């Protein structure tokens, strides 16, 4: 079954989450969508890769919101049997808390548009030979406590390497998408030892350069606090029989605690951040390492809705394979571009009507905001001054659509969802605002294509890249966004959208004023000038979508990191 994949050497791409398809909930947000888009582009281009992740049978969670704006979290079980094939020829084990935990696998095929296939290995501990507790290790994405997540990371990193070997894959490089999979490098240490030499006391037993040569690390967190860390007490209790000695591990992963970022940095030859600004911030944080920059992208075919895909097919043949060609969208007429967008908007407002009972106005400028509900994203920034907001709406009526999940243990994130619902209530006479529950990939495509303006207001410099604005670009929707992450590279004022703030380090009050000024003086007054608005649509397609895609991104990884 796997022979077609194991004959050719491949790059192994490890990620705790991978968004494989809209009906498979093995992702929580941007990191997983990026992983899926990366592998979809690899399949399109015919790059030999293999994905490795957990099967996450209970998904992240399904979100409901009650009448008071309180988030309700439900498991989102999916059945791997319906979308993947069981791999029956191999089973590996990882020693956890002194028990043998068996790991099986499923094969999911990502089929590229040119016929290329990228296999994805979904690791699964839900096997009858495991204890009931161990069977759940691969169920809940980012679930439960630190001990549970450490076990998950052991399965991903250690179990993943063992599974690839058991299946006879030939791996040229291991790409860690964030630090969750860094234990793979520890597992590799066991395989690269100086066996033939007499060791003097204190001499390295492990061939670190050989392991580094095999590893690539992409970091996604611009702050120390966001890094994935574990107390050595947990590490020692859970993994005592699996690891290199703790003393050696401390040298590689930090003295105080096992810092997965540090571990990955120390064992990777190539390290990168996900936008130019993010790489600079990371370089300051990790001064003794070289941090390169490869800016993220999105997968063209996945993130272009049917209407725009048809328009591009008419004017920019081959855009799915060569999205650079979208610079030629200027050939489409004003009417065609506008009508295509208008149809997307009709569809979105239908969805809003069906799910909330509220009827939004097709002819009002509609602003969209959807992302993880967490404090640095400042989802409630636009509600900071309610009087000002109402006054702007009196002059230039507009409406607002929001969506997003808060991580179950992010109390502040859940409070933000509640406070947004209170604001919606308070504005009910003045501005129509709706909140859609259950933000996921399919809702994301409807939102980024159906609104007129895509809003993003993170606190600088905490947005490593952000990708939803790139999805909007593929659907001709300009961004109104704080200058952070990819937008520093993508924003041309008045041509691809608008900047909020001047790029200085986070300042709530400055950003709030600027946001209202831009809305009142630049964004909303332009909406009824059809010709100028369509020029903006052309600007964002030709100058953003042509660049901020995973085809460009994966080609850079291939030439700058994988071929090292
Ligand atoms: C694209 C996407 C994200 C990431 O968007 P950001 O702009 O990085 O916040 C998160 N969740 C879902 C469901 C997405 O489709």
CSV table of C-alpha atoms in Angstrom, one decimal, residues 315-316 328-333 336 538:
chain,number,residue,atom,x,y,z
A,315,UNK,CA,-8.5,35.5,-17.6
A,316,UNK,CA,-5.5,34.0,-15.8
A,328,UNK,CA,-2.8,39.8,-14.8
A,329,UNK,CA,-6.2,40.1,-13.2
A,330,UNK,CA,-6.4,43.7,-14.5
A,331,UNK,CA,-7.9,42.3,-17.7
A,332,UNK,CA,-11.2,41.4,-16.0
A,333,UNK,CA,-13.8,44.1,-16.3
A,336,UNK,CA,-17.3,41.0,-13.7
A,538,UNK,CA,-7.6,44.3,-8.4
